[in-house]
PDB file of C-alpha atoms (C1' of nucleotides) in Angstrom:
ATOM      1  CA  MET A  20       0.083  -0.114  -0.196  1.00  0.00           C
ATOM      2  CA  VAL A  21       2.550   2.130  -0.793  1.00  0.00           C
ATOM      3  CA  VAL A  22       1.955   5.682  -2.339  1.00  0.00           C
ATOM      4  CA  ASN A  23       3.571   4.995  -5.936  1.00  0.00           C
ATOM      5  CA  PHE A  24       1.279   6.766  -8.139  1.00  0.00           C
ATOM      6  CA  ALA A  25      -1.013   9.807  -6.737  1.00  0.00           C
ATOM      7  CA  ARG A  26      -4.402  10.153  -8.809  1.00  0.00           C
ATOM      8  CA  SER A  27      -3.385  13.183 -10.792  1.00  0.00           C
ATOM      9  CA  PRO A  28      -0.103  15.790 -10.156  1.00  0.00           C
ATOM     10  CA  CYS A  29      -2.252  18.133  -8.865  1.00  0.00           C
ATOM     11  CA  PRO A  30      -0.734  18.827  -5.770  1.00  0.00           C
ATOM     12  CA  ILE A  31      -3.761  18.992  -3.709  1.00  0.00           C
ATOM     13  CA  ALA A  32      -4.944  15.763  -4.964  1.00  0.00           C
ATOM     14  CA  SER A  33      -1.251  14.284  -3.790  1.00  0.00           C
ATOM     15  CA  THR A  34      -1.303  15.636  -0.606  1.00  0.00           C
ATOM     16  CA  LEU A  35      -4.736  14.393  -0.177  1.00  0.00           C
ATOM     17  CA  ASP A  36      -3.064  10.752  -1.115  1.00  0.00           C
ATOM     18  CA  LEU A  37      -0.720  11.300   1.558  1.00  0.00           C
ATOM     19  CA  VAL A  38      -2.142  13.096   4.406  1.00  0.00           C
ATOM     20  CA  GLY A  39      -6.247  13.318   3.732  1.00  0.00           C
ATOM     21  CA  ASP A  40      -7.973  11.011   5.787  1.00  0.00           C
ATOM     22  CA  ARG A  41      -9.773  11.907   9.523  1.00  0.00           C
ATOM     23  CA  TRP A  42      -6.683  10.989  11.434  1.00  0.00           C
ATOM     24  CA  THR A  43      -3.532  11.510  10.034  1.00  0.00           C
ATOM     25  CA  LEU A  44      -3.522  15.317  10.120  1.00  0.00           C
ATOM     26  CA  VAL A  45      -4.474  14.829  14.267  1.00  0.00           C
ATOM     27  CA  VAL A  46      -1.439  12.878  14.957  1.00  0.00           C
ATOM     28  CA  ILE A  47       0.841  15.386  12.743  1.00  0.00           C
ATOM     29  CA  ARG A  48      -1.264  17.968  14.939  1.00  0.00           C
ATOM     30  CA  ASP A  49       0.477  16.072  18.029  1.00  0.00           C
ATOM     31  CA  MET A  50       4.115  15.615  16.933  1.00  0.00           C
ATOM     32  CA  LEU A  51       3.851  19.700  16.076  1.00  0.00           C
ATOM     33  CA  ASN A  52       3.030  19.634  19.760  1.00  0.00           C
ATOM     34  CA  GLY A  53       5.698  17.858  20.893  1.00  0.00           C
ATOM     35  CA  LYS A  54       4.392  14.572  21.413  1.00  0.00           C
ATOM     36  CA  SER A  55       6.238  11.430  19.997  1.00  0.00           C
ATOM     37  CA  ARG A  56       4.988   8.206  21.689  1.00  0.00           C
ATOM     38  CA  TYR A  57       2.241   5.654  21.278  1.00  0.00           C
ATOM     39  CA  ASN A  58       0.696   6.344  24.681  1.00  0.00           C
ATOM     40  CA  GLU A  59       0.619  10.146  24.257  1.00  0.00           C
ATOM     41  CA  PHE A  60      -1.007   9.706  20.358  1.00  0.00           C
ATOM     42  CA  ALA A  61      -3.612   7.291  21.853  1.00  0.00           C
ATOM     43  CA  ALA A  62      -4.560   9.550  24.951  1.00  0.00           C
ATOM     44  CA  SER A  63      -5.239  12.394  23.027  1.00  0.00           C
ATOM     45  CA  PRO A  64      -9.456  13.502  23.226  1.00  0.00           C
ATOM     46  CA  GLU A  65     -10.343  12.525  19.794  1.00  0.00           C
ATOM     47  CA  GLY A  66      -9.460   9.023  20.776  1.00  0.00           C
ATOM     48  CA  ILE A  67      -8.094   7.430  17.897  1.00  0.00           C
ATOM     49  CA  PRO A  68      -8.243   3.884  17.363  1.00  0.00           C
ATOM     50  CA  THR A  69      -4.812   1.681  18.267  1.00  0.00           C
ATOM     51  CA  ASN A  70      -5.145  -0.130  14.767  1.00  0.00           C
ATOM     52  CA  ILE A  71      -5.497   2.736  13.289  1.00  0.00           C
ATOM     53  CA  LEU A  72      -2.745   4.260  14.852  1.00  0.00           C
ATOM     54  CA  ALA A  73       0.154   1.841  14.420  1.00  0.00           C
ATOM     55  CA  GLU A  74      -1.172   1.734  10.728  1.00  0.00           C
ATOM     56  CA  ARG A  75      -0.825   5.703  10.308  1.00  0.00           C
ATOM     57  CA  LEU A  76       2.663   5.583  12.334  1.00  0.00           C
ATOM     58  CA  LYS A  77       3.626   3.410   9.474  1.00  0.00           C
ATOM     59  CA  ARG A  78       2.134   5.037   7.029  1.00  0.00           C
ATOM     60  CA  LEU A  79       3.851   8.086   7.994  1.00  0.00           C
ATOM     61  CA  THR A  80       7.261   6.900   8.221  1.00  0.00           C
ATOM     62  CA  GLU A  81       7.038   5.015   5.190  1.00  0.00           C
ATOM     63  CA  SER A  82       6.076   8.385   3.343  1.00  0.00           C
ATOM     64  CA  GLY A  83       8.818  10.352   4.900  1.00  0.00           C
ATOM     65  CA  LEU A  84       6.659  12.350   7.086  1.00  0.00           C
ATOM     66  CA  ALA A  85       8.460  11.097  10.613  1.00  0.00           C
ATOM     67  CA  GLU A  86      10.830   8.789  11.607  1.00  0.00           C
ATOM     68  CA  LYS A  87      10.975   6.111  14.195  1.00  0.00           C
ATOM     69  CA  HIS A  88      13.735   6.208  16.969  1.00  0.00           C
ATOM     70  CA  LEU A  89      14.412   3.414  19.629  1.00  0.00           C
ATOM     71  CA  TYR A  90      14.671   5.144  22.619  1.00  0.00           C
ATOM     72  CA  GLN A  91      14.798   2.393  25.198  1.00  0.00           C
ATOM     73  CA  GLU A  92      15.943  -1.245  23.936  1.00  0.00           C
ATOM     74  CA  HIS A  93      13.883  -3.552  27.058  1.00  0.00           C
ATOM     75  CA  PRO A  94      11.598  -3.301  26.148  1.00  0.00           C
ATOM     76  CA  PRO A  95      11.692  -1.895  23.176  1.00  0.00           C
ATOM     77  CA  ARG A  96      10.004   1.720  22.832  1.00  0.00           C
ATOM     78  CA  PHE A  97       9.841   3.863  20.066  1.00  0.00           C
ATOM     79  CA  GLU A  98       9.440   7.743  19.532  1.00  0.00           C
ATOM     80  CA  TYR A  99       7.738   9.161  16.330  1.00  0.00           C
ATOM     81  CA  ARG A 100       9.094  12.519  15.250  1.00  0.00           C
ATOM     82  CA  LEU A 101       8.426  14.246  12.090  1.00  0.00           C
ATOM     83  CA  THR A 102      11.096  14.915   9.694  1.00  0.00           C
ATOM     84  CA  HIS A 103      11.800  17.957   7.690  1.00  0.00           C
ATOM     85  CA  LYS A 104       9.097  17.183   5.004  1.00  0.00           C
ATOM     86  CA  GLY A 105       6.654  16.648   8.006  1.00  0.00           C
ATOM     87  CA  ALA A 106       7.164  19.383  10.170  1.00  0.00           C
ATOM     88  CA  GLU A 107       6.728  21.746   7.157  1.00  0.00           C
ATOM     89  CA  LEU A 108       3.004  21.010   7.192  1.00  0.00           C
ATOM     90  CA  LEU A 109       2.288  23.443   9.924  1.00  0.00           C
ATOM     91  CA  PRO A 110       1.831  26.219   8.076  1.00  0.00           C
ATOM     92  CA  VAL A 111      -1.253  23.894   6.312  1.00  0.00           C
ATOM     93  CA  LEU A 112      -2.514  23.235  10.289  1.00  0.00           C
ATOM     94  CA  GLN A 113      -1.904  26.703  10.728  1.00  0.00           C
ATOM     95  CA  GLU A 114      -4.047  28.226   8.334  1.00  0.00           C
ATOM     96  CA  ILE A 115      -6.980  24.983   9.060  1.00  0.00           C
ATOM     97  CA  CYS A 116      -7.057  26.566  12.430  1.00  0.00           C
ATOM     98  CA  ARG A 117      -7.718  30.243  11.081  1.00  0.00           C
ATOM     99  CA  TRP A 118     -10.395  29.040   9.038  1.00  0.00           C
ATOM    100  CA  ALA A 119     -12.226  26.456  12.009  1.00  0.00           C
ATOM    101  CA  ASN A 120     -11.795  29.372  14.691  1.00  0.00           C
ATOM    102  CA  VAL A 121     -13.818  31.499  12.360  1.00  0.00           C
ATOM    103  CA  HIS A 122     -16.069  29.407  10.806  1.00  0.00           C
ATOM    104  CA  ILE A 123     -16.660  26.778  13.484  1.00  0.00           C
ATOM    105  CA  PRO A 124     -18.322  27.802  16.631  1.00  0.00           C
ATOM    106  CA  ASP A 125     -16.337  27.066  19.677  1.00  0.00           C
ATOM    107  CA  THR A 126     -13.430  25.246  18.499  1.00  0.00           C
ATOM    108  CA  TRP A 127     -10.306  26.081  20.793  1.00  0.00           C
ATOM    109  CA  ILE A 128      -7.799  28.816  20.167  1.00  0.00           C
ATOM    110  CA  PRO A 129      -4.730  27.331  19.461  1.00  0.00           C
ATOM    111  CA  PRO A 130      -1.561  28.064  21.641  1.00  0.00           C
ATOM    112  CA  THR A 131       0.187  31.325  20.553  1.00  0.00           C
ATOM    113  CA  ALA A 132       3.386  29.096  20.220  1.00  0.00           C
ATOM    114  CA  PHE A 133       1.659  26.977  17.870  1.00  0.00           C
ATOM    115  CA  MET A 134       0.395  29.589  15.944  1.00  0.00           C
ATOM    116  CA  ARG A 135       3.553  31.765  15.531  1.00  0.00           C
ATOM    117  CA  LYS A 136       6.019  29.190  14.738  1.00  0.00           C
ATOM    118  CA  ARG A 137       7.133  29.901  11.155  1.00  0.00           C
ATOM    119  CA  ARG A 138       8.543  27.570   8.638  1.00  0.00           C
ATOM    120  CA  LYS A 139      12.226  28.545   7.655  1.00  0.00           C
ATOM    121  CA  SER A 140      12.405  30.161   4.620  1.00  0.00           C
ATOM    122  CA  ASN A 141      10.431  30.531   1.455  1.00  0.00           C
TER     123      ASN A 141
ATOM    124  CA  MET B   2     -24.587  11.839   8.551  1.00  0.00           C
ATOM    125  CA  VAL B   3     -25.326  15.396   9.402  1.00  0.00           C
ATOM    126  CA  VAL B   4     -21.942  16.585  11.662  1.00  0.00           C
ATOM    127  CA  ASN B   5     -23.524  16.973  14.710  1.00  0.00           C
ATOM    128  CA  PHE B   6     -20.751  16.530  17.524  1.00  0.00           C
ATOM    129  CA  ALA B   7     -17.037  17.153  16.127  1.00  0.00           C
ATOM    130  CA  ARG B   8     -15.134  14.276  17.920  1.00  0.00           C
ATOM    131  CA  SER B   9     -13.048  17.496  19.822  1.00  0.00           C
ATOM    132  CA  PRO B  10     -13.127  21.367  19.735  1.00  0.00           C
ATOM    133  CA  CYS B  11      -9.567  21.040  18.323  1.00  0.00           C
ATOM    134  CA  PRO B  12     -10.117  23.062  15.313  1.00  0.00           C
ATOM    135  CA  ILE B  13      -8.052  20.639  13.030  1.00  0.00           C
ATOM    136  CA  ALA B  14     -10.154  17.582  14.279  1.00  0.00           C
ATOM    137  CA  SER B  15     -13.362  19.675  13.769  1.00  0.00           C
ATOM    138  CA  THR B  16     -12.247  20.894  10.235  1.00  0.00           C
ATOM    139  CA  LEU B  17     -11.328  17.431   9.227  1.00  0.00           C
ATOM    140  CA  ASP B  18     -14.811  16.283  10.298  1.00  0.00           C
ATOM    141  CA  LEU B  19     -15.745  18.318   7.390  1.00  0.00           C
ATOM    142  CA  VAL B  20     -13.683  18.047   4.572  1.00  0.00           C
ATOM    143  CA  GLY B  21     -11.016  15.091   5.960  1.00  0.00           C
ATOM    144  CA  ASP B  22     -11.229  12.716   3.463  1.00  0.00           C
ATOM    145  CA  ARG B  23      -9.977  12.054  -0.294  1.00  0.00           C
ATOM    146  CA  TRP B  24     -12.619  13.718  -2.015  1.00  0.00           C
ATOM    147  CA  THR B  25     -14.040  17.036  -0.599  1.00  0.00           C
ATOM    148  CA  LEU B  26     -11.478  19.392  -1.119  1.00  0.00           C
ATOM    149  CA  VAL B  27     -10.614  17.918  -4.794  1.00  0.00           C
ATOM    150  CA  VAL B  28     -14.424  19.456  -5.161  1.00  0.00           C
ATOM    151  CA  ILE B  29     -13.726  22.409  -3.723  1.00  0.00           C
ATOM    152  CA  ARG B  30     -10.491  22.848  -5.564  1.00  0.00           C
ATOM    153  CA  ASP B  31     -12.502  22.530  -8.860  1.00  0.00           C
ATOM    154  CA  MET B  32     -15.033  25.537  -7.157  1.00  0.00           C
ATOM    155  CA  LEU B  33     -12.195  27.665  -6.319  1.00  0.00           C
ATOM    156  CA  ASN B  34     -11.042  27.785  -9.835  1.00  0.00           C
ATOM    157  CA  GLY B  35     -14.427  28.353 -11.366  1.00  0.00           C
ATOM    158  CA  LYS B  36     -16.218  25.102 -12.166  1.00  0.00           C
ATOM    159  CA  SER B  37     -19.745  24.823 -10.622  1.00  0.00           C
ATOM    160  CA  ARG B  38     -21.419  21.874 -12.113  1.00  0.00           C
ATOM    161  CA  TYR B  39     -21.547  17.914 -11.942  1.00  0.00           C
ATOM    162  CA  ASN B  40     -19.960  16.999 -15.189  1.00  0.00           C
ATOM    163  CA  GLU B  41     -17.163  19.868 -14.979  1.00  0.00           C
ATOM    164  CA  PHE B  42     -16.457  18.136 -11.299  1.00  0.00           C
ATOM    165  CA  ALA B  43     -16.571  14.641 -12.829  1.00  0.00           C
ATOM    166  CA  ALA B  44     -14.434  15.309 -15.576  1.00  0.00           C
ATOM    167  CA  SER B  45     -11.755  16.259 -13.568  1.00  0.00           C
ATOM    168  CA  PRO B  46      -8.506  14.132 -13.943  1.00  0.00           C
ATOM    169  CA  GLU B  47      -8.877  12.262 -10.481  1.00  0.00           C
ATOM    170  CA  GLY B  48     -11.770  10.503 -11.626  1.00  0.00           C
ATOM    171  CA  ILE B  49     -13.894  11.205  -8.757  1.00  0.00           C
ATOM    172  CA  PRO B  50     -16.569   8.385  -8.701  1.00  0.00           C
ATOM    173  CA  THR B  51     -20.234  10.049  -9.575  1.00  0.00           C
ATOM    174  CA  ASN B  52     -21.908   8.714  -6.731  1.00  0.00           C
ATOM    175  CA  ILE B  53     -19.193   9.916  -4.643  1.00  0.00           C
ATOM    176  CA  LEU B  54     -19.674  12.855  -6.483  1.00  0.00           C
ATOM    177  CA  ALA B  55     -23.138  13.236  -5.894  1.00  0.00           C
ATOM    178  CA  GLU B  56     -22.927  12.878  -2.316  1.00  0.00           C
ATOM    179  CA  ARG B  57     -20.195  15.224  -1.601  1.00  0.00           C
ATOM    180  CA  LEU B  58     -21.925  17.679  -3.325  1.00  0.00           C
ATOM    181  CA  LYS B  59     -24.761  17.267  -1.062  1.00  0.00           C
ATOM    182  CA  ARG B  60     -22.479  17.211   2.011  1.00  0.00           C
ATOM    183  CA  LEU B  61     -21.058  20.122   1.091  1.00  0.00           C
ATOM    184  CA  THR B  62     -24.387  21.774   0.857  1.00  0.00           C
ATOM    185  CA  GLU B  63     -25.562  20.831   4.242  1.00  0.00           C
ATOM    186  CA  SER B  64     -22.655  21.779   5.777  1.00  0.00           C
ATOM    187  CA  GLY B  65     -22.971  25.048   4.522  1.00  0.00           C
ATOM    188  CA  LEU B  66     -19.439  25.294   2.495  1.00  0.00           C
ATOM    189  CA  ALA B  67     -21.221  25.386  -0.976  1.00  0.00           C
ATOM    190  CA  GLU B  68     -24.889  26.251  -2.000  1.00  0.00           C
ATOM    191  CA  LYS B  69     -27.206  24.725  -4.771  1.00  0.00           C
ATOM    192  CA  HIS B  70     -28.801  27.060  -7.807  1.00  0.00           C
ATOM    193  CA  LEU B  71     -30.736  25.894 -10.228  1.00  0.00           C
ATOM    194  CA  TYR B  72     -30.115  27.418 -13.467  1.00  0.00           C
ATOM    195  CA  GLN B  73     -32.244  25.828 -15.775  1.00  0.00           C
ATOM    196  CA  GLU B  74     -35.723  24.390 -15.366  1.00  0.00           C
ATOM    197  CA  HIS B  75     -36.185  21.508 -17.965  1.00  0.00           C
ATOM    198  CA  PRO B  76     -34.729  19.655 -17.494  1.00  0.00           C
ATOM    199  CA  PRO B  77     -33.286  20.789 -14.265  1.00  0.00           C
ATOM    200  CA  ARG B  78     -30.085  21.363 -13.998  1.00  0.00           C
ATOM    201  CA  PHE B  79     -28.005  22.568 -10.709  1.00  0.00           C
ATOM    202  CA  GLU B  80     -24.732  24.638 -10.111  1.00  0.00           C
ATOM    203  CA  TYR B  81     -22.877  24.501  -7.121  1.00  0.00           C
ATOM    204  CA  ARG B  82     -21.148  27.257  -5.564  1.00  0.00           C
ATOM    205  CA  LEU B  83     -18.689  28.126  -2.619  1.00  0.00           C
ATOM    206  CA  THR B  84     -20.313  30.468  -0.151  1.00  0.00           C
ATOM    207  CA  HIS B  85     -18.186  32.645   1.697  1.00  0.00           C
ATOM    208  CA  LYS B  86     -17.570  30.243   4.256  1.00  0.00           C
ATOM    209  CA  GLY B  87     -16.010  27.795   1.703  1.00  0.00           C
ATOM    210  CA  ALA B  88     -14.268  29.778  -0.332  1.00  0.00           C
ATOM    211  CA  GLU B  89     -11.912  30.883   2.683  1.00  0.00           C
ATOM    212  CA  LEU B  90     -10.625  27.572   2.675  1.00  0.00           C
ATOM    213  CA  LEU B  91      -8.564  29.139  -0.389  1.00  0.00           C
ATOM    214  CA  PRO B  92      -5.936  29.973   2.057  1.00  0.00           C
ATOM    215  CA  VAL B  93      -5.972  26.319   3.191  1.00  0.00           C
ATOM    216  CA  LEU B  94      -5.489  24.796  -0.468  1.00  0.00           C
ATOM    217  CA  GLN B  95      -2.437  27.674  -0.944  1.00  0.00           C
ATOM    218  CA  GLU B  96      -0.760  26.355   1.874  1.00  0.00           C
ATOM    219  CA  ILE B  97      -1.017  22.836   0.781  1.00  0.00           C
ATOM    220  CA  CYS B  98       0.115  23.436  -2.742  1.00  0.00           C
ATOM    221  CA  ARG B  99       2.982  25.318  -1.326  1.00  0.00           C
ATOM    222  CA  TRP B 100       3.602  22.228   0.858  1.00  0.00           C
ATOM    223  CA  ALA B 101       3.344  19.660  -2.154  1.00  0.00           C
ATOM    224  CA  ASN B 102       4.978  21.814  -4.604  1.00  0.00           C
ATOM    225  CA  VAL B 103       8.405  21.670  -2.113  1.00  0.00           C
ATOM    226  CA  HIS B 104       8.111  18.140  -1.245  1.00  0.00           C
ATOM    227  CA  ILE B 105       6.181  15.989  -3.775  1.00  0.00           C
ATOM    228  CA  PRO B 106       8.147  15.541  -7.124  1.00  0.00           C
ATOM    229  CA  ASP B 107       6.424  16.271 -10.434  1.00  0.00           C
ATOM    230  CA  THR B 108       3.304  17.934  -8.649  1.00  0.00           C
ATOM    231  CA  TRP B 109       2.015  21.015 -10.952  1.00  0.00           C
ATOM    232  CA  ILE B 110       2.559  24.292  -9.865  1.00  0.00           C
ATOM    233  CA  PRO B 111      -0.635  25.791  -9.751  1.00  0.00           C
ATOM    234  CA  PRO B 112      -1.567  28.764 -11.648  1.00  0.00           C
ATOM    235  CA  THR B 113      -0.420  32.313 -10.589  1.00  0.00           C
ATOM    236  CA  ALA B 114      -3.847  33.609 -10.119  1.00  0.00           C
ATOM    237  CA  PHE B 115      -4.728  31.023  -7.904  1.00  0.00           C
ATOM    238  CA  MET B 116      -1.864  31.197  -5.412  1.00  0.00           C
ATOM    239  CA  ARG B 117      -2.109  34.901  -5.598  1.00  0.00           C
ATOM    240  CA  LYS B 118      -5.926  35.414  -4.645  1.00  0.00           C
ATOM    241  CA  ARG B 119      -6.519  36.683  -0.969  1.00  0.00           C
ATOM    242  CA  ARG B 120      -8.820  36.062   1.394  1.00  0.00           C
ATOM    243  CA  LYS B 121     -10.468  39.306   2.170  1.00  0.00           C
ATOM    244  CA  SER B 122      -9.764  40.493   5.552  1.00  0.00           C
ATOM    245  CA  ASN B 123      -7.893  39.544   8.819  1.00  0.00           C
TER     246      ASN B 123
ATOM    247  C1'  DG C 286     -37.306   6.700 -33.448  1.00  0.00           C
ATOM    248  C1'  DT C 287     -32.603   6.224 -32.517  1.00  0.00           C
ATOM    249  C1'  DA C 288     -28.509   7.996 -30.385  1.00  0.00           C
ATOM    250  C1'  DG C 289     -26.748  10.765 -26.943  1.00  0.00           C
ATOM    251  C1'  DT C 290     -25.872  13.899 -22.687  1.00  0.00           C
ATOM    252  C1'  DG C 291     -26.540  15.088 -17.673  1.00  0.00           C
ATOM    253  C1'  DA C 292     -27.060  14.262 -13.502  1.00  0.00           C
ATOM    254  C1'  DC C 293     -27.880  11.317 -10.667  1.00  0.00           C
ATOM    255  C1'  DT C 294     -29.140   6.609  -7.961  1.00  0.00           C
ATOM    256  C1'  DT C 295     -28.546   1.402  -7.279  1.00  0.00           C
ATOM    257  C1'  DT C 296     -26.362  -2.930  -7.064  1.00  0.00           C
ATOM    258  C1'  DT C 297     -22.165  -5.037  -6.292  1.00  0.00           C
ATOM    259  C1'  DA C 298     -17.918  -5.533  -4.603  1.00  0.00           C
ATOM    260  C1'  DT C 299     -13.999  -3.565  -2.083  1.00  0.00           C
ATOM    261  C1'  DT C 300     -11.646  -1.472   0.829  1.00  0.00           C
ATOM    262  C1'  DT C 301     -11.079   1.274   5.454  1.00  0.00           C
ATOM    263  C1'  DT C 302     -13.246   2.065   9.571  1.00  0.00           C
ATOM    264  C1'  DG C 303     -13.626   1.141  14.927  1.00  0.00           C
ATOM    265  C1'  DC C 304     -14.576  -1.682  18.447  1.00  0.00           C
ATOM    266  C1'  DA C 305     -12.631  -5.625  21.322  1.00  0.00           C
ATOM    267  C1'  DA C 306      -9.912  -8.802  22.742  1.00  0.00           C
ATOM    268  C1'  DG C 307      -5.744 -10.933  22.481  1.00  0.00           C
ATOM    269  C1'  DT C 308      -0.129 -10.950  22.807  1.00  0.00           C
ATOM    270  C1'  DG C 309       4.728 -10.033  24.353  1.00  0.00           C
ATOM    271  C1'  DA C 310       8.012  -7.658  26.764  1.00  0.00           C
ATOM    272  C1'  DC C 311       8.489  -6.149  30.699  1.00  0.00           C
ATOM    273  C1'  DT C 312       7.618  -3.572  35.986  1.00  0.00           C
ATOM    274  C1'  DA C 313       5.296  -3.349  40.294  1.00  0.00           C
ATOM    275  C1'  DA C 314       2.907  -5.510  44.389  1.00  0.00           C
ATOM    276  C1'  DT C 315       1.761  -9.154  47.586  1.00  0.00           C
TER     277       DT C 315
ATOM    278  C1'  DA D  31       6.772 -16.264  43.338  1.00  0.00           C
ATOM    279  C1'  DT D  32       2.514 -15.437  41.869  1.00  0.00           C
ATOM    280  C1'  DT D  33      -0.279 -11.663  40.350  1.00  0.00           C
ATOM    281  C1'  DA D  34      -1.869  -8.289  38.630  1.00  0.00           C
ATOM    282  C1'  DG D  35      -1.103  -4.127  35.390  1.00  0.00           C
ATOM    283  C1'  DT D  36       1.357  -1.137  31.433  1.00  0.00           C
ATOM    284  C1'  DC D  37       3.266  -0.601  26.680  1.00  0.00           C
ATOM    285  C1'  DA D  38       2.897  -0.972  21.881  1.00  0.00           C
ATOM    286  C1'  DC D  39       1.182  -3.156  19.476  1.00  0.00           C
ATOM    287  C1'  DT D  40      -1.424  -7.312  16.470  1.00  0.00           C
ATOM    288  C1'  DT D  41      -5.523  -9.904  15.571  1.00  0.00           C
ATOM    289  C1'  DG D  42     -10.678 -10.857  14.126  1.00  0.00           C
ATOM    290  C1'  DC D  43     -14.469  -9.095  12.680  1.00  0.00           C
ATOM    291  C1'  DA D  44     -18.671  -5.797  12.178  1.00  0.00           C
ATOM    292  C1'  DA D  45     -20.129  -2.012   9.944  1.00  0.00           C
ATOM    293  C1'  DA D  46     -19.169   2.048   7.269  1.00  0.00           C
ATOM    294  C1'  DA D  47     -16.971   4.263   2.961  1.00  0.00           C
ATOM    295  C1'  DT D  48     -15.073   4.026  -1.389  1.00  0.00           C
ATOM    296  C1'  DA D  49     -15.297   2.403  -6.045  1.00  0.00           C
ATOM    297  C1'  DA D  50     -16.661   0.128 -10.871  1.00  0.00           C
ATOM    298  C1'  DA D  51     -20.534  -0.556 -13.460  1.00  0.00           C
ATOM    299  C1'  DA D  52     -24.500  -0.131 -14.475  1.00  0.00           C
ATOM    300  C1'  DG D  53     -29.303   1.906 -14.717  1.00  0.00           C
ATOM    301  C1'  DT D  54     -32.874   5.733 -14.703  1.00  0.00           C
ATOM    302  C1'  DC D  55     -35.486   9.813 -16.053  1.00  0.00           C
ATOM    303  C1'  DA D  56     -35.483  13.806 -18.556  1.00  0.00           C
ATOM    304  C1'  DC D  57     -34.676  15.827 -22.245  1.00  0.00           C
ATOM    305  C1'  DT D  58     -31.722  17.306 -26.891  1.00  0.00           C
ATOM    306  C1'  DA D  59     -30.327  16.369 -31.723  1.00  0.00           C
ATOM    307  C1'  DC D  60     -30.552  14.168 -35.847  1.00  0.00           C
TER     308       DC D  60
END
DNA sequence: GTAGTGACTTTTATTTTGCAAGTGACTAAT
DNA sequence: ATTAGTCACTTGCAAAATAAAAGTCACTAC
């Protein structure tokens, strides 16, 4: 189930092939907020099912958005951290937050730190 | 299947409840590019299945992102146009395009008109 | 009257999701 | 030493979503 061919060369469709589902961006949000461990992701209020979480973490690493690091040998435990590629989705999530705060009632205002962070160049 | 309760008050999770699937943002992209008719959406290169298209158009109108207008009586024909709420997703799609153009090889560079358009205020 | 188009709906099949339970490695408590 | 518990998953299975194909209904063009 590796993404070999996108549906089209459209940047939007291609991005959706990677993160276009109900859960992937929620996990990336958590990673951007400093979470890195399975139980931290599982503890988020949306309540991601554990099988979906495991599958998404695998897909994120396979698609180069995150990296898996062993941080403890016995028992083996892993951290999942965003790669540069994954972390650069921040502006997308920031725009989503801006939109939601305007158009969906009662959504949380994200921490200033989250909204102020900038991608490096461009 | 109306969205009554979001999974959480998180703006990201709430937005994904509305547009977090493989097709909705592709349809919104087409609307932002001036397409408004069923056959125009169906003709896009991603090849959305017609049952999914019909269901998405219904959901978009139900969630207030688009509006359905009769433009011809015999036979009845409809146009689907973004509401203000829907059109304000433009900055999200622009950021997705920026990200994809950097991180996914061979994605189309969107028309300058699409990238330069601005949301009104803020 | 035959063919074709537009906007769908229906049918059927495949894939994804979600819930529950299970597993193996270890840790802490009794 | 047995028991219970946590962590990071995996497995099994039912339900929902998605997809491909075909069907429908109202027209229009020839």
